[in-house]
mmCIF file of C-alpha atoms in Angstrom:
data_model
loop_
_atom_site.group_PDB
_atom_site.id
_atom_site.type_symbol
_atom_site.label_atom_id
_atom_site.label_comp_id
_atom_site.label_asym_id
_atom_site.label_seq_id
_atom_site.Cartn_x
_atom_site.Cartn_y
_atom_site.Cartn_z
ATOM 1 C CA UNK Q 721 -38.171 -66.315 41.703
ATOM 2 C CA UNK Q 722 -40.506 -68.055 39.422
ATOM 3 C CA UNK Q 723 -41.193 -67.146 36.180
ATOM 4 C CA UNK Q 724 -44.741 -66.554 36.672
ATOM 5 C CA UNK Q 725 -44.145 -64.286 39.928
ATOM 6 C CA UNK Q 726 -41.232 -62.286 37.369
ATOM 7 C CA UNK Q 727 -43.675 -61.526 35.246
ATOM 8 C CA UNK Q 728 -46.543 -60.242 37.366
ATOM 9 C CA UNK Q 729 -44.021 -57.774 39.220
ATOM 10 C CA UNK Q 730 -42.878 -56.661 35.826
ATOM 11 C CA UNK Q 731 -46.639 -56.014 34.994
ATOM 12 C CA UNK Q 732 -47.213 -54.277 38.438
ATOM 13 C CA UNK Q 733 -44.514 -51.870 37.978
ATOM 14 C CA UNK Q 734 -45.423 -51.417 34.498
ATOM 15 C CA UNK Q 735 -48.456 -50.269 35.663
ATOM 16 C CA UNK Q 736 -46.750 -48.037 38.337
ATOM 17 C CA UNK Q 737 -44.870 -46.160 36.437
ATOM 18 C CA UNK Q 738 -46.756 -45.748 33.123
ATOM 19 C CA UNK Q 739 -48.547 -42.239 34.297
ATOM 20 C CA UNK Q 740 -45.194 -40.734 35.075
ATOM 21 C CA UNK Q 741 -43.542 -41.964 32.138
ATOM 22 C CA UNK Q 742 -46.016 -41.045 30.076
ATOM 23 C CA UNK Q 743 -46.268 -37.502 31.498
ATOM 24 C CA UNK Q 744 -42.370 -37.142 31.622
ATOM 25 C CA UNK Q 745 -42.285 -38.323 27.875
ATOM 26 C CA UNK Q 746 -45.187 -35.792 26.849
ATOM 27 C CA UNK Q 747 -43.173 -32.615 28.523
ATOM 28 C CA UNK Q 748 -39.809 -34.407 26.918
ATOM 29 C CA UNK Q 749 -39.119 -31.697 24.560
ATOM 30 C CA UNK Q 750 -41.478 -28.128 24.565
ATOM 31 C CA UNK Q 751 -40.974 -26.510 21.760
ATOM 32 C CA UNK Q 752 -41.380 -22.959 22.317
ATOM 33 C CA UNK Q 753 -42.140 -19.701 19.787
ATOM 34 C CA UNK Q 754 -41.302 -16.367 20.346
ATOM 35 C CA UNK Q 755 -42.956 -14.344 17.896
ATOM 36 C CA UNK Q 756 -40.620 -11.367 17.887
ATOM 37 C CA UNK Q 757 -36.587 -11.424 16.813
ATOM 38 C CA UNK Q 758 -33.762 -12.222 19.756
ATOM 39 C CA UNK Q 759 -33.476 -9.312 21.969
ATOM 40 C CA UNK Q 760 -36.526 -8.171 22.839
ATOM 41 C CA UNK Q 761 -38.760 -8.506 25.723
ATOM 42 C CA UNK Q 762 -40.806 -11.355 24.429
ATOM 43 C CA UNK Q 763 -37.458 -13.223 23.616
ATOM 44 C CA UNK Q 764 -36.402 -12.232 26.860
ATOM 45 C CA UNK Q 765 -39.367 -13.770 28.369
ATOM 46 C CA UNK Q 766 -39.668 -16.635 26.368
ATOM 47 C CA UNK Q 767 -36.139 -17.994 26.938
ATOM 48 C CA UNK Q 768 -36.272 -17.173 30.415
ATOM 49 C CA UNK Q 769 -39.731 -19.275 31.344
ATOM 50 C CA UNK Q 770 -37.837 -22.041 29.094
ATOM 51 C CA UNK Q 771 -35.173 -21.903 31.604
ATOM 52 C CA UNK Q 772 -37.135 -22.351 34.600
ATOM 53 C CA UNK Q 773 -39.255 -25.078 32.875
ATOM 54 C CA UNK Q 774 -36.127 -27.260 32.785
ATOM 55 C CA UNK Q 775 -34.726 -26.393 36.132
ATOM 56 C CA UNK Q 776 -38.306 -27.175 37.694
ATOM 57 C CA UNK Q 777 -37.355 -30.567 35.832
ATOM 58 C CA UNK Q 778 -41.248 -30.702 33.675
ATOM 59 C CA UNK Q 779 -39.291 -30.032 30.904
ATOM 60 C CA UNK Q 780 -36.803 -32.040 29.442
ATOM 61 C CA UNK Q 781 -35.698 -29.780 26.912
ATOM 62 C CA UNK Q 782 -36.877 -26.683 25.457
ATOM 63 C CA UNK Q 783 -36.157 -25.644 21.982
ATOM 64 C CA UNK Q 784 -37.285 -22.055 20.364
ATOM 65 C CA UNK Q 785 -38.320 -20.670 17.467
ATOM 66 C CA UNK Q 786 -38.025 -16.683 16.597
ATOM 67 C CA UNK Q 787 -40.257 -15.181 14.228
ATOM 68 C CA UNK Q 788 -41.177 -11.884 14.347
ATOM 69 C CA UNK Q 789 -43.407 -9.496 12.250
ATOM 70 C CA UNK Q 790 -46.135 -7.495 12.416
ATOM 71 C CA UNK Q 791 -46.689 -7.129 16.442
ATOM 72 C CA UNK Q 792 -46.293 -10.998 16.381
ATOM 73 C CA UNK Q 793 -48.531 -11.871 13.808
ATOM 74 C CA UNK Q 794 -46.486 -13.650 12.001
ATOM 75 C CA UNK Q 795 -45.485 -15.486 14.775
ATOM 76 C CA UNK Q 796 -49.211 -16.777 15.850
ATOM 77 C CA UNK Q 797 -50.099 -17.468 12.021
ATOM 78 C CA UNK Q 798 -47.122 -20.049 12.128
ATOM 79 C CA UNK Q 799 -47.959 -20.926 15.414
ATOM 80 C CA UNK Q 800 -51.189 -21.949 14.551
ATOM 81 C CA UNK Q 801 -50.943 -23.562 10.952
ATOM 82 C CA UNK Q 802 -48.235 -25.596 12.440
ATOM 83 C CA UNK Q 803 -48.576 -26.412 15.986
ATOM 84 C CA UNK Q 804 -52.140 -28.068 15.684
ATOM 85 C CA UNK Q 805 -52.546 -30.711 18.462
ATOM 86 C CA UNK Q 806 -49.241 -30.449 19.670
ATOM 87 C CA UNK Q 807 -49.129 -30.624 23.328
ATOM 88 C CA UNK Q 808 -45.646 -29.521 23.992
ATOM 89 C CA UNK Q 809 -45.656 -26.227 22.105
ATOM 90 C CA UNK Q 810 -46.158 -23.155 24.038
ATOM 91 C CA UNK Q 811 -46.552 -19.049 22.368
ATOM 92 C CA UNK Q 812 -45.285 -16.389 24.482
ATOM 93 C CA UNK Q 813 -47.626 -13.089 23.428
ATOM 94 C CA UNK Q 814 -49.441 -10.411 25.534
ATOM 95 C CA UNK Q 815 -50.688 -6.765 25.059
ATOM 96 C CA UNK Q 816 -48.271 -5.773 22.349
ATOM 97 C CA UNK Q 817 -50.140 -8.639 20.475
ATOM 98 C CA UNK Q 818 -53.120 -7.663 21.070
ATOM 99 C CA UNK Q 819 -52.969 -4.187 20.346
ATOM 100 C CA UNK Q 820 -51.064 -5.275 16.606
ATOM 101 C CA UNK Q 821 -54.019 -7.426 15.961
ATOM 102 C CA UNK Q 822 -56.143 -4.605 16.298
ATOM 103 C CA UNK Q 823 -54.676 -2.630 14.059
ATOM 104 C CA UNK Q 824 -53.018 -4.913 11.469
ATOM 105 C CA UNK Q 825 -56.629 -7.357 11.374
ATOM 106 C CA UNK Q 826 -54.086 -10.480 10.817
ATOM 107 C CA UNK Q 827 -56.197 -13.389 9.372
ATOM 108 C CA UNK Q 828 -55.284 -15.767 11.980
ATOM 109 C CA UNK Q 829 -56.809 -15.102 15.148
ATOM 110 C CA UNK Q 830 -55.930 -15.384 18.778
ATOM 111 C CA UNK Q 831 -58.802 -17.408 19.540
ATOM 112 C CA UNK Q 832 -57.189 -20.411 17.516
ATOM 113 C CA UNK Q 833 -54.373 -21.198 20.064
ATOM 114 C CA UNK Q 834 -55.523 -22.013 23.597
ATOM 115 C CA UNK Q 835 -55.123 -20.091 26.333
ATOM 116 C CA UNK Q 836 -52.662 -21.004 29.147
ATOM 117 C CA UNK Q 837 -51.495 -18.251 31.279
ATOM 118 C CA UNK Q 838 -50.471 -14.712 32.212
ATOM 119 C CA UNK Q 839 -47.095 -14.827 33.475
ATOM 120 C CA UNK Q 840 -45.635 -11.183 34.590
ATOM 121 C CA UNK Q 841 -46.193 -7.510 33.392
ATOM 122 C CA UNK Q 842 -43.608 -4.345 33.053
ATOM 123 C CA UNK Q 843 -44.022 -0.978 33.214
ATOM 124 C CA UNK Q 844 -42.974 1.146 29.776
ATOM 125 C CA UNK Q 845 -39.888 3.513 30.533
ATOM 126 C CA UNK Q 846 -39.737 6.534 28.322
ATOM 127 C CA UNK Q 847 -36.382 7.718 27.502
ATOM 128 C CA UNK Q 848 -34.644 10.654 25.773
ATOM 129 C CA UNK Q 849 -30.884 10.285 24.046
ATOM 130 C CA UNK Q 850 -28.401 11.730 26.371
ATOM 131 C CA UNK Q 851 -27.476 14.751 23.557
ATOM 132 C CA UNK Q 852 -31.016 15.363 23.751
ATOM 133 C CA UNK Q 853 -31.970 19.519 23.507
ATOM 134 C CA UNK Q 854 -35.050 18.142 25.658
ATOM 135 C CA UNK Q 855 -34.496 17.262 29.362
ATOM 136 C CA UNK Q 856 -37.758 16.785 30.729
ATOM 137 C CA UNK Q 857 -41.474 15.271 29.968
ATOM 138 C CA UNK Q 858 -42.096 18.985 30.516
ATOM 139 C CA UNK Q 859 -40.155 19.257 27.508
ATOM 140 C CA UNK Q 860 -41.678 16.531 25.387
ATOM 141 C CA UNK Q 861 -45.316 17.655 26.478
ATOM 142 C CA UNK Q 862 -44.286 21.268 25.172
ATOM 143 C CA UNK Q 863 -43.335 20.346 21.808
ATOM 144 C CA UNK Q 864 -46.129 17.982 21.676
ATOM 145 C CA UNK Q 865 -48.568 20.887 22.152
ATOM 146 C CA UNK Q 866 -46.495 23.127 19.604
ATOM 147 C CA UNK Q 867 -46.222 20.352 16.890
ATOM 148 C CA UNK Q 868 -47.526 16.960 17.552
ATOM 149 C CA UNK Q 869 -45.500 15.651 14.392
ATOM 150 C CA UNK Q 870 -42.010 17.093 15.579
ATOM 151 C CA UNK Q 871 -42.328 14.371 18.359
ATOM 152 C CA UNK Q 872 -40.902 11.134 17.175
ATOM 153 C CA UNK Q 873 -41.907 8.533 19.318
ATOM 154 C CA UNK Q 874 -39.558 5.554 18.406
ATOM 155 C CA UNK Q 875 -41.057 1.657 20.735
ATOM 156 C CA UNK Q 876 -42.042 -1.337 19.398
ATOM 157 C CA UNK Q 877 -44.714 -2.398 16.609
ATOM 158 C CA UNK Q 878 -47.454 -0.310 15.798
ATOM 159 C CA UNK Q 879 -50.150 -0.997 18.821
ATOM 160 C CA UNK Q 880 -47.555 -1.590 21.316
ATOM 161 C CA UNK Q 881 -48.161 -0.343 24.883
ATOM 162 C CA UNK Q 882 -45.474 2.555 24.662
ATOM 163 C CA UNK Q 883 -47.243 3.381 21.079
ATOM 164 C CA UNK Q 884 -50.551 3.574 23.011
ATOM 165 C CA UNK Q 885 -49.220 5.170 25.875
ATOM 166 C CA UNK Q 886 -48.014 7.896 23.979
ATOM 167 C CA UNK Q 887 -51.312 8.920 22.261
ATOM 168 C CA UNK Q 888 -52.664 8.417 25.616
ATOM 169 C CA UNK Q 889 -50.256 11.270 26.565
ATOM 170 C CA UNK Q 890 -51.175 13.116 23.866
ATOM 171 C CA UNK Q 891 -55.249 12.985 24.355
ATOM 172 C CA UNK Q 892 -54.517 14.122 28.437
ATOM 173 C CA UNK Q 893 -52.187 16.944 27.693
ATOM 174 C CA UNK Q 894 -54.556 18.489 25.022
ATOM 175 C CA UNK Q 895 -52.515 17.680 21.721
ATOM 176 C CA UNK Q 896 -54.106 15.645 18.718
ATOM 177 C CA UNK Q 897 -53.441 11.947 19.277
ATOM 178 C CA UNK Q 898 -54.115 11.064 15.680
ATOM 179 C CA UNK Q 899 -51.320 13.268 14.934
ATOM 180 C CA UNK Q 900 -48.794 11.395 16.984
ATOM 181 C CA UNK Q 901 -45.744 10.522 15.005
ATOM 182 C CA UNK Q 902 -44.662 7.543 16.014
ATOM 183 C CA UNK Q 903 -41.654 4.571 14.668
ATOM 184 C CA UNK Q 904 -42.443 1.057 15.251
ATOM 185 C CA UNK Q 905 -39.387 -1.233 15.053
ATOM 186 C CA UNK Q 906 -39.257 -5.047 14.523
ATOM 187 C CA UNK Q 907 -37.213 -5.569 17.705
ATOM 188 C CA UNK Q 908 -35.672 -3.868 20.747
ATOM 189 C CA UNK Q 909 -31.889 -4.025 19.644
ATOM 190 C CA UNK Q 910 -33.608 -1.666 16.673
ATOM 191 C CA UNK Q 911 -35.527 0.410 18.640
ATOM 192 C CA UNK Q 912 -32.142 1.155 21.511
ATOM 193 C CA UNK Q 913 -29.966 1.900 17.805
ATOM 194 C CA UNK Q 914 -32.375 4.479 16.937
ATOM 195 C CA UNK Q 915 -32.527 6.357 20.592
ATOM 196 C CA UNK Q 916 -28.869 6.225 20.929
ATOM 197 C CA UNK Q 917 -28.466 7.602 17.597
ATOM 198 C CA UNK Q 918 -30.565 10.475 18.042
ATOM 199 C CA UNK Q 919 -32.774 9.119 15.065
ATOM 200 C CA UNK Q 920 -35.970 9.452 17.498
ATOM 201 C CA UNK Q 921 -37.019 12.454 20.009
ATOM 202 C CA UNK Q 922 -38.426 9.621 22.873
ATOM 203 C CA UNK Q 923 -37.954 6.373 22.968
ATOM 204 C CA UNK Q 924 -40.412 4.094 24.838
ATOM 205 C CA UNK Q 925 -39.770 0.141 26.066
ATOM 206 C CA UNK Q 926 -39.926 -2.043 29.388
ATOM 207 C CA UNK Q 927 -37.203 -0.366 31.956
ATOM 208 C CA UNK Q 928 -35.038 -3.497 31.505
ATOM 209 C CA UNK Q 929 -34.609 -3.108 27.922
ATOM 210 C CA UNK Q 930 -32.585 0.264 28.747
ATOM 211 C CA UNK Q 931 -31.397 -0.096 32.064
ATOM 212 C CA UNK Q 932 -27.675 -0.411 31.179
ATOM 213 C CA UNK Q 933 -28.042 2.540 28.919
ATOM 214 C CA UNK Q 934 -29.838 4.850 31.351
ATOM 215 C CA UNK Q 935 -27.072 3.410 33.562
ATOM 216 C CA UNK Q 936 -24.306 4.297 31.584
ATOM 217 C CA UNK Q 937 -25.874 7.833 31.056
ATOM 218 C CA UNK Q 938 -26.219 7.284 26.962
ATOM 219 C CA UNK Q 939 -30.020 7.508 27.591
ATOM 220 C CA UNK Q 940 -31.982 9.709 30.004
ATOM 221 C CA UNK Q 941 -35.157 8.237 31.663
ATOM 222 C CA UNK Q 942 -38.040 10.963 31.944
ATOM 223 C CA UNK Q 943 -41.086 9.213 32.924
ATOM 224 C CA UNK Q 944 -42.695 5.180 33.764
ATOM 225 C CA UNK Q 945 -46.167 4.243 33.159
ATOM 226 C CA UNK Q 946 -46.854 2.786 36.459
ATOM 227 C CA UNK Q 947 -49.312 3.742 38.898
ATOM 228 C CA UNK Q 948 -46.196 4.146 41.866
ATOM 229 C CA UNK Q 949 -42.440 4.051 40.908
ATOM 230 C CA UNK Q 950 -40.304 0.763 39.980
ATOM 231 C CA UNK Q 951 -38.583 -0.608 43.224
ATOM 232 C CA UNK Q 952 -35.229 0.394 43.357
ATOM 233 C CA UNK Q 953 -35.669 2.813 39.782
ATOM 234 C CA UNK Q 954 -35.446 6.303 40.753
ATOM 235 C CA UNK Q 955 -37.355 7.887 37.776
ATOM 236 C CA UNK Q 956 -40.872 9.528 37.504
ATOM 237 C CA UNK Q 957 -44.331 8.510 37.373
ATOM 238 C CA UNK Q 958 -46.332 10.036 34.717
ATOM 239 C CA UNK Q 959 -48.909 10.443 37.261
ATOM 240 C CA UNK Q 960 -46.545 12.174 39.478
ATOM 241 C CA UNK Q 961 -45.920 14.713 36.724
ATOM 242 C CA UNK Q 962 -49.754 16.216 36.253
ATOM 243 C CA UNK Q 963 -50.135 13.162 33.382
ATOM 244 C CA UNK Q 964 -52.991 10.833 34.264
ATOM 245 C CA UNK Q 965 -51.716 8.005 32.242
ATOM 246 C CA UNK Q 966 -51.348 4.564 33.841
ATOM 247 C CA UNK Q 967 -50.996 1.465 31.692
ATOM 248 C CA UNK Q 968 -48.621 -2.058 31.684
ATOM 249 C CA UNK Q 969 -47.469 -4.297 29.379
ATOM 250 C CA UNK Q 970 -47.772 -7.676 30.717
ATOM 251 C CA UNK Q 971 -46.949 -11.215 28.905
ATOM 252 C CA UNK Q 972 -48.642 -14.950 28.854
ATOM 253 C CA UNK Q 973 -47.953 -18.093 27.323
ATOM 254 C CA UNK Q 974 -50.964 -19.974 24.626
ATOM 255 C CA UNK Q 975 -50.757 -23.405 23.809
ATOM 256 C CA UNK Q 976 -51.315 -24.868 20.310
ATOM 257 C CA UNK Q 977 -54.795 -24.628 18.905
ATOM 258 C CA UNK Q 978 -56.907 -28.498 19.093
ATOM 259 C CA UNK Q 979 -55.548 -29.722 22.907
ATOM 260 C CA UNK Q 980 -57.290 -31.799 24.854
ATOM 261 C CA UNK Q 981 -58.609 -30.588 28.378
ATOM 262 C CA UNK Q 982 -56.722 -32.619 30.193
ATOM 263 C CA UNK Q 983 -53.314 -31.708 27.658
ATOM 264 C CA UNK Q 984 -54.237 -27.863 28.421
ATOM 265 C CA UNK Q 985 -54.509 -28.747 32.755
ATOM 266 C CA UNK Q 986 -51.080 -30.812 31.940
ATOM 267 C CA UNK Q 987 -49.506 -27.742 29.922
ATOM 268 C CA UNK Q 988 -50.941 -25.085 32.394
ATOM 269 C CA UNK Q 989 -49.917 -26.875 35.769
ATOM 270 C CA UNK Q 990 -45.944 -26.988 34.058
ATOM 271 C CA UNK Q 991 -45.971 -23.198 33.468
ATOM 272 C CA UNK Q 992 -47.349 -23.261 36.836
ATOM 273 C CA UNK Q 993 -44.640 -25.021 38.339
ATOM 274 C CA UNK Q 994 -41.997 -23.394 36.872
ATOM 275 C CA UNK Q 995 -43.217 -20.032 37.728
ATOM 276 C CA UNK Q 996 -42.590 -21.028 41.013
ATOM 277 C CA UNK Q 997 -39.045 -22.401 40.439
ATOM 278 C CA UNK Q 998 -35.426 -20.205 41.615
ATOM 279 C CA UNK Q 999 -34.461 -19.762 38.314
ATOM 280 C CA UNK Q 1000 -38.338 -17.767 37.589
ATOM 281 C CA UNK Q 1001 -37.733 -15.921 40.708
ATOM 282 C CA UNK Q 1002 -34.564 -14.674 39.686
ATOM 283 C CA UNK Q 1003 -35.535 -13.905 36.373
ATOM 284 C CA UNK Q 1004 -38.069 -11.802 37.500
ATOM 285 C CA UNK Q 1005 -35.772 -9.624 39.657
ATOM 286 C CA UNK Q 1006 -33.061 -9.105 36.980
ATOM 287 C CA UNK Q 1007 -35.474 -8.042 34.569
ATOM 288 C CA UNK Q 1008 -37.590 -5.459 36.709
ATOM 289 C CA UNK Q 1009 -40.958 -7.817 36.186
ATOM 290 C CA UNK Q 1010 -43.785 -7.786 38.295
ATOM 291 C CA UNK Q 1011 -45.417 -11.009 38.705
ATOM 292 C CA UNK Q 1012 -48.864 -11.341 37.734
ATOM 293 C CA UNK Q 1013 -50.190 -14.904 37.423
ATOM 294 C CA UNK Q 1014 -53.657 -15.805 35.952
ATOM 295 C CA UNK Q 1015 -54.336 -19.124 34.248
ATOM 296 C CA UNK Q 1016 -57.884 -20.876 33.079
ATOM 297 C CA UNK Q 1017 -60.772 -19.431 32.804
ATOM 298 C CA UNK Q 1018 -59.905 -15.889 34.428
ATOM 299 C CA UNK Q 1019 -57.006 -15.682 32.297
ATOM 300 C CA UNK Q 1020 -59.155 -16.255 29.279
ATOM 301 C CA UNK Q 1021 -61.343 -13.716 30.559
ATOM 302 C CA UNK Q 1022 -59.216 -10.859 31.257
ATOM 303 C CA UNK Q 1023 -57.731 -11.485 27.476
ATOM 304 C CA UNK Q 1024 -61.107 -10.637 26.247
ATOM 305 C CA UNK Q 1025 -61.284 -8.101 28.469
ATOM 306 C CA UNK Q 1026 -58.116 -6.457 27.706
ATOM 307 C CA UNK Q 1027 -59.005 -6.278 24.023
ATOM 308 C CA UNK Q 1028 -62.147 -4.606 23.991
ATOM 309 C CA UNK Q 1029 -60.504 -1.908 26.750
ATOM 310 C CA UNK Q 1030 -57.442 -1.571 24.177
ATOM 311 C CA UNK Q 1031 -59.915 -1.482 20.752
ATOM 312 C CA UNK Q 1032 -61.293 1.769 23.324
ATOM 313 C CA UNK Q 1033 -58.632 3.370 23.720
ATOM 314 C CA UNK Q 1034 -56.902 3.345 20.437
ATOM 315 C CA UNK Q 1035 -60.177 4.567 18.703
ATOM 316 C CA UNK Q 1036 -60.473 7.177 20.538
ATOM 317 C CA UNK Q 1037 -56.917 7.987 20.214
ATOM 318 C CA UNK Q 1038 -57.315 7.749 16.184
ATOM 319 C CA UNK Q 1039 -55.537 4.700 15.998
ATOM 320 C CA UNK Q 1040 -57.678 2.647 14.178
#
């Protein structure tokens, strides 16, 4: 070959392959932060979308960073200061976030980081410890109408979806919701300690953060906070027990605050992919999610959306 025909089919492949090289070195390493510690839901969440990034091969390699704090706070003010321009970091968050802005007023805000997508939602469980005097939400609503405060509600941070679905409770069964005693915990393996220990009355979380214990019979599941019950979970509506109370905690990914467009699209269509990958789809069934995807605008949307119908709720519940 001569030299001169070498070197314009090195240029034309050069120029082939340059987009996908250039797109398979820009989703070469994500680096992904969880802003909760290891064992929660959002950890659960996080790792697991990492997983099917990789396997849906627009990933090389995903690496993650745990923070938690403060309804993940801390998380998104790290998040933020650090991540600026960065097109390969993604934020796992949703309505627990949310509702801890809300009441904590963090300094950095949500609007900084860049909306991506909402991935999947689950449905709160409420569960009693299996030495429990009380058997029932009967129970639970009765003592909650006797003494509000004799209740301890032990879930996540303060503003998470079990904390407002218990004042929720409260307001429909007549009792004070401002009077609701409730624990926040930094993480789930803190929040399961406490039920099994007897150190809280009820104990609120997404079903597959207890499963194995309601399983096992060390916890007792009362009531779930979706509108019909969980496939395959033989335990009560709210709804179904005279308690108009319907409410679920989903989750989404943000990307770092200062993206381009087209470095949000690039970011958004890999979650999108991977969402759609075997290892997603069985993540999803092990962990009793419901899939619920929403990406650009409408996405964005139903954030702002959520947060003004959350702000609603909790002050009218006392919460803030």
């Amino acid at each position: 070959m001569r030299r001169d025909t070498f070197l314009k089919s090195l240029a034309a492949l050069a120029a082939s392959s340059a987009l996908p090289m250039s797109a398979w070195a820009a989703a070469a390493n994500v680096k992904m932060m969880i802003p909760a510690n290891p064992g929660g839901g959002w950890d659960t969440t996080g790792r697991a979308l990492g997983k099917a990034l990789t396997d849906a091969k627009v990933a090389d390699t995903v690496t993650y960073d745990n923070k938690g704090g403060a309804a993940g706070a801390l998380g998104l003010a790290q998040f933020v200061n650090g991540s600026k321009g960065d097109p390969n970091a993604l934020m796992v968050m949703g309505a627990v976030m949310l509702g801890g802005i809300i009441t904590g007023k963090p300094p950095v805000k949500l609007e900084s980081a860049t909306p991506i997508a909402r991935i999947s939602s689950e449905y709160n469980v409420f569960v009693l410890p299996a030495n429990s005097p009380l058997k029932t939400m009967k129970d639970v609503v009765d003592q909650l109408k006797k003494d509000p405060g004799s209740v301890k509600w032990g879930g996540g941070s303060r503003g998470a979806t079990e904390h407002i679905a218990a004042a929720m409770i409260a307001q429909k069964v007549g009792a004070d919701p401002s009077k609701i005693n409730y624990v926040a915990f930094r993480g789930g393996g803190e929040a399961t300690a406490a039920i099994l220990g007897g150190n809280v009355t009820v104990g609120g979380s997404g079903y597959s953060e207890f499963a194995e214990y309601i399983n096992a019979g060390k916890m007792k599941a009362i009531a779930v906070t979706s509108a019909q019950r969980l496939p395959g979970v033989n335990v009560p509506t709210l709804k179904e027990q005279g308690i108009d109370v319907e409410i679920g905690n989903w989750r989404g990914v943000y990307g770092a605050p200062g993206i381009t467009p087209d470095q949000k699209k690039a970011l958004t269509d890999m979650v999108l992919a991977a969402l759609k990958s075997a290892a997603w789809a069985e993540a999803l069934k092990k962990n009793d999610w419901t899939p619920s995807v929403l990406s650009g605008d409408a996405f964005a949307k139903f954030v702002d959306d959520d947060f003004a119908s959350l702000r609603a709720i909790m002050a009218k519940s006392g919460m803030i």
